Coordinates of C-alpha atoms in Angstrom, one line a residue:
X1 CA 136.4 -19.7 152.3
X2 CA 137.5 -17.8 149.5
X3 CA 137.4 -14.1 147.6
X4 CA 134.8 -14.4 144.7
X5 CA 134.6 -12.8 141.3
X6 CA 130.9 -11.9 140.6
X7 CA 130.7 -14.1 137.6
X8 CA 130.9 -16.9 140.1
X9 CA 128.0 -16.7 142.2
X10 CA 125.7 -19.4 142.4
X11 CA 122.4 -18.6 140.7
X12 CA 120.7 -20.0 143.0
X13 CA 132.3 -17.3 164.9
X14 CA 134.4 -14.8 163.5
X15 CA 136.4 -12.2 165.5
X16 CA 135.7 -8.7 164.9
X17 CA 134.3 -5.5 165.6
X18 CA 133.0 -4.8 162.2
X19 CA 128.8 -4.8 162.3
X20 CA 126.6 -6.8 160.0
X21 CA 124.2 -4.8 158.2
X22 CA 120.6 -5.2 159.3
X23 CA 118.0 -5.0 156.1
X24 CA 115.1 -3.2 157.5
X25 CA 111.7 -3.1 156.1
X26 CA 111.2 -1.0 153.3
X27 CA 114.2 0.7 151.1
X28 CA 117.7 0.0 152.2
X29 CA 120.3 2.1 150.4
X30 CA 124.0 1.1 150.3
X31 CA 127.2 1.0 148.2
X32 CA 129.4 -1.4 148.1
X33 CA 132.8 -1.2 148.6
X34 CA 134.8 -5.0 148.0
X35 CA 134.3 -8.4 146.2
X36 CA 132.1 -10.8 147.1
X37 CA 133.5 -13.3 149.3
X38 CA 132.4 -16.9 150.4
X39 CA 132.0 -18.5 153.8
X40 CA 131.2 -21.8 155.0
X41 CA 129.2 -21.6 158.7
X42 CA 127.9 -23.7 161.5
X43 CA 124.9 -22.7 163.6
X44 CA 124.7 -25.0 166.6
X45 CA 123.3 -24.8 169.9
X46 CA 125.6 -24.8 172.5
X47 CA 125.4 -26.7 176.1
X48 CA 124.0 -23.2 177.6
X49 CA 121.3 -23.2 175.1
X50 CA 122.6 -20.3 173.2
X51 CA 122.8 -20.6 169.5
X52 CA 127.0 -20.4 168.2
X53 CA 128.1 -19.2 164.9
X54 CA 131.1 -21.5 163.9
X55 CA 133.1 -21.1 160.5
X56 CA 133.6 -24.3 158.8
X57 CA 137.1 -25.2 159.1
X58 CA 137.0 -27.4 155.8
X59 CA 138.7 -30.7 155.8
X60 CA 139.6 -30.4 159.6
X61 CA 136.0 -29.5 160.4
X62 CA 135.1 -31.7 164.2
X63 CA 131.6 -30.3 163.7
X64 CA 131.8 -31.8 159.8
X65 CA 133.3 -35.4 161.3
X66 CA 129.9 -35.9 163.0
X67 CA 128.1 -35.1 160.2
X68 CA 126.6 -31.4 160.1
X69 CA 126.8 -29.8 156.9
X70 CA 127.9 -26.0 156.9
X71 CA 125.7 -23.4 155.2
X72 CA 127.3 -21.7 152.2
X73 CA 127.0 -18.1 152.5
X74 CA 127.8 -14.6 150.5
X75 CA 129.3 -11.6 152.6
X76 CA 130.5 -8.3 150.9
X77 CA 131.6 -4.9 153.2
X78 CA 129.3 -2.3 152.0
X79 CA 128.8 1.2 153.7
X80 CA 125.2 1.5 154.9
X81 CA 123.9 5.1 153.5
X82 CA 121.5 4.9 156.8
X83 CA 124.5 4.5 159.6
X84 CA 127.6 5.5 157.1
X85 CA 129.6 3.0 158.2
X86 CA 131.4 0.0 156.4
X87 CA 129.1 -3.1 157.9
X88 CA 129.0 -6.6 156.5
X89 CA 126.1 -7.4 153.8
X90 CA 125.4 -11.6 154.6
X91 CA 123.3 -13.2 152.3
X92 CA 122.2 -16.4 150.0
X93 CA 122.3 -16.8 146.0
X94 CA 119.2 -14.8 145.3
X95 CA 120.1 -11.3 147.1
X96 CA 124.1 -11.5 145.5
X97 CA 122.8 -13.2 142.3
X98 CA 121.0 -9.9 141.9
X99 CA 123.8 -7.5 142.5
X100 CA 126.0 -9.7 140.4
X101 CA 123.7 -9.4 137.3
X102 CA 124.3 -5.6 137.6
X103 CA 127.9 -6.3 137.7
X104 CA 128.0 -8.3 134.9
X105 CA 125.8 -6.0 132.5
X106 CA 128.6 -3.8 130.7
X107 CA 125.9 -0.9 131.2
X108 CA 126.6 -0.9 135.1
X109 CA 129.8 -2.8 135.2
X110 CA 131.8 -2.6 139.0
X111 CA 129.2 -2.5 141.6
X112 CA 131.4 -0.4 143.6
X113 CA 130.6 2.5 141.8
X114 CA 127.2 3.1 142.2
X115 CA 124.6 3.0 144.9
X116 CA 122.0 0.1 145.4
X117 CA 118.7 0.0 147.1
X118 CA 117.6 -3.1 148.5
X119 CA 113.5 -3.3 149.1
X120 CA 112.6 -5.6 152.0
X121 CA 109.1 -6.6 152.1
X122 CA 107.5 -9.4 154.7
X123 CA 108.4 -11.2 157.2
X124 CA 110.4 -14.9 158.0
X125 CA 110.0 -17.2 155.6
X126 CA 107.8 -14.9 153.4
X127 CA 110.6 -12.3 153.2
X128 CA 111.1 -11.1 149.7
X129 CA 113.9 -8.6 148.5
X130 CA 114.2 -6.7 145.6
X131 CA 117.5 -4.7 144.3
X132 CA 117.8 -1.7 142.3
X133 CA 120.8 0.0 141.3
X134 CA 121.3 3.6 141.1
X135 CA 121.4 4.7 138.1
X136 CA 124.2 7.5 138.1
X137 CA 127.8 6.5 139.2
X138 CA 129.6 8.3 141.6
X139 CA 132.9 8.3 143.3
X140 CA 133.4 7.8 147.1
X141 CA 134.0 11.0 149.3
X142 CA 137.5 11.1 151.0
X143 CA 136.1 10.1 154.2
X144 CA 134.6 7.2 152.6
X145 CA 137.3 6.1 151.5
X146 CA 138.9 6.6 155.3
X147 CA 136.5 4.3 156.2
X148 CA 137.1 1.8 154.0
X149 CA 140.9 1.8 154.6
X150 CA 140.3 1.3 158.3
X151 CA 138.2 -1.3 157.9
X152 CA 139.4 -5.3 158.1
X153 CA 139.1 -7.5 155.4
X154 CA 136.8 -10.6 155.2
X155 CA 139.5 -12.6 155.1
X156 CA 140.6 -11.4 158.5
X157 CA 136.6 -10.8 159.8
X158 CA 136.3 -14.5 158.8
X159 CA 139.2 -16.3 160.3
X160 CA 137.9 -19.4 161.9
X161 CA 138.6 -21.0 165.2
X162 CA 141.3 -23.9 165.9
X163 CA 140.3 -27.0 166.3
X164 CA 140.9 -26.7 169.9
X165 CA 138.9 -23.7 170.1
X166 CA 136.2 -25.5 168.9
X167 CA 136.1 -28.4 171.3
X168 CA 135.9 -26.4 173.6
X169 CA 133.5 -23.7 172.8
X170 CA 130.4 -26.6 174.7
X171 CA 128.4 -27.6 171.7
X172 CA 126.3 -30.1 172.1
X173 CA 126.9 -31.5 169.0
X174 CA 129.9 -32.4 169.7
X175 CA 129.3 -33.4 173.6
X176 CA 129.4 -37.1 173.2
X177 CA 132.7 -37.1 171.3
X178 CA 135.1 -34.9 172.6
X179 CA 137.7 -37.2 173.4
X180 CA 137.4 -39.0 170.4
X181 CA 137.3 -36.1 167.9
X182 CA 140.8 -34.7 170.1
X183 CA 142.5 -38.0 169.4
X184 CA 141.7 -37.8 166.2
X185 CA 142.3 -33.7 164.9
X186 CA 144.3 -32.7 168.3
X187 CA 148.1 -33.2 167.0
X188 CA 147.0 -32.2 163.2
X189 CA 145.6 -29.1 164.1
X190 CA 148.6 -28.1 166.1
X191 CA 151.5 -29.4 163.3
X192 CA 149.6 -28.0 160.1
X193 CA 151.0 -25.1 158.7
X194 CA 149.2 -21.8 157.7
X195 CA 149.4 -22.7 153.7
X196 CA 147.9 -26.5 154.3
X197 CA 144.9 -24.5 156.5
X198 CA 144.4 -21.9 153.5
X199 CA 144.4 -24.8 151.0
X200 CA 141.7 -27.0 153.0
X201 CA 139.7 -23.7 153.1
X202 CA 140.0 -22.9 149.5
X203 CA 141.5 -20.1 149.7
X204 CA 142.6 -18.6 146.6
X205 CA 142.4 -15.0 144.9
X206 CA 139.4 -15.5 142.3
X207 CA 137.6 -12.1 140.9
X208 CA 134.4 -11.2 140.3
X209 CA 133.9 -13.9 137.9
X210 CA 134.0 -16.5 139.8
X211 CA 130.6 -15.8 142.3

């Protein structure tokens, strides 16, 4: 996981109380307000038949050991002009690729300075979206601001589960290999420090360039 500069986006169970942003049909105006960021999930079914969103804890990953490979994903907080609140825009290479273009082109520069509207149009897999950007800059109100400060960061909306955690959370994937997968990431989950988690994760503190 790692904060992104848009020039690095790819053209192509987290703990919080911070909302992601539904896209609804039709025109979907927001603004955003932080840099992209990068995230690594799991989506497995657990033993209750429920579906689990797990973040990929990198090199230490149980659910990686037996061989699932994580879905690479974009987030960004942006305030949703239809609820005005700070929620969390999810979404693959082709959406962010869009609203990195626009921050890329010195004509529009920071994307946190003017509005977009995002066009939703179909349905599953024929879903297509379209993005716009406002064409007038504007600054943020004080109380948008307000809401921005008391907002969390994606970093903390993101933090990923221990190891332990994770065994025990029932997934079926990992069902048939519990004890072996604790004998074998039990004690180095529990002795690694902080730092050596951030540095399996990637974490660093890339800009906009790098999405």
């Amino acid at each position: 996981m790692s904060e992104l500069d848009w020039g690095s986006v790819s053209g192509g169970g987290s703990n919080n109380s911070t909302p992601f942003l539904k896209l609804e049909p039709g025109t979907n105006q927001i603004r955003i307000v932080g840099k992209p960021y990068q995230v690594n999930i799991h989506w497995e079914k657990g033993l209750d038949g429920s579906n689990k969103k797990i973040i990929c804890l990198g090199a230490n990953c149980p659910i990686c050991k037996v061989g699932r490979v994580p879905m690479s994903r974009f987030q960004v907080l942006a305030i949703n002009r239809a609820t005005n609140k700070v929620e969390i825009l999810e979404g693959g290479p082709k959406i962010f690729g869009e609203f990195k273009n626009f921050a890329l082109d010195p004509d529009y520069g920071d994307p946190t300075k003017y509005d977009f509207k995002i066009k939703k149009e179909g349905s599953g897999r024929e879903t297509k979206y379209s993005v716009i950007a406002a064409p007038k800059k504007s600054d943020l109100t004080a109380e948008e601001i307000e809401l921005i400060n008391n907002s969390k960061s994606l970093g903390e909306i993101n933090q990923p589960k221990t190891v332990e955690e994770i065994m025990t959370m029932g997934l079926e994937v990992l069902a048939d290999s519990v004890a072996d997968l604790e004998d074998d990431w039990g004690k180095n989950s529990s002795s690694s420090s902080s730092s050596e988690e951030e540095k399996d994760l990637g974490i660093d503190d890339d800009d906009w360039n790098n999405l």
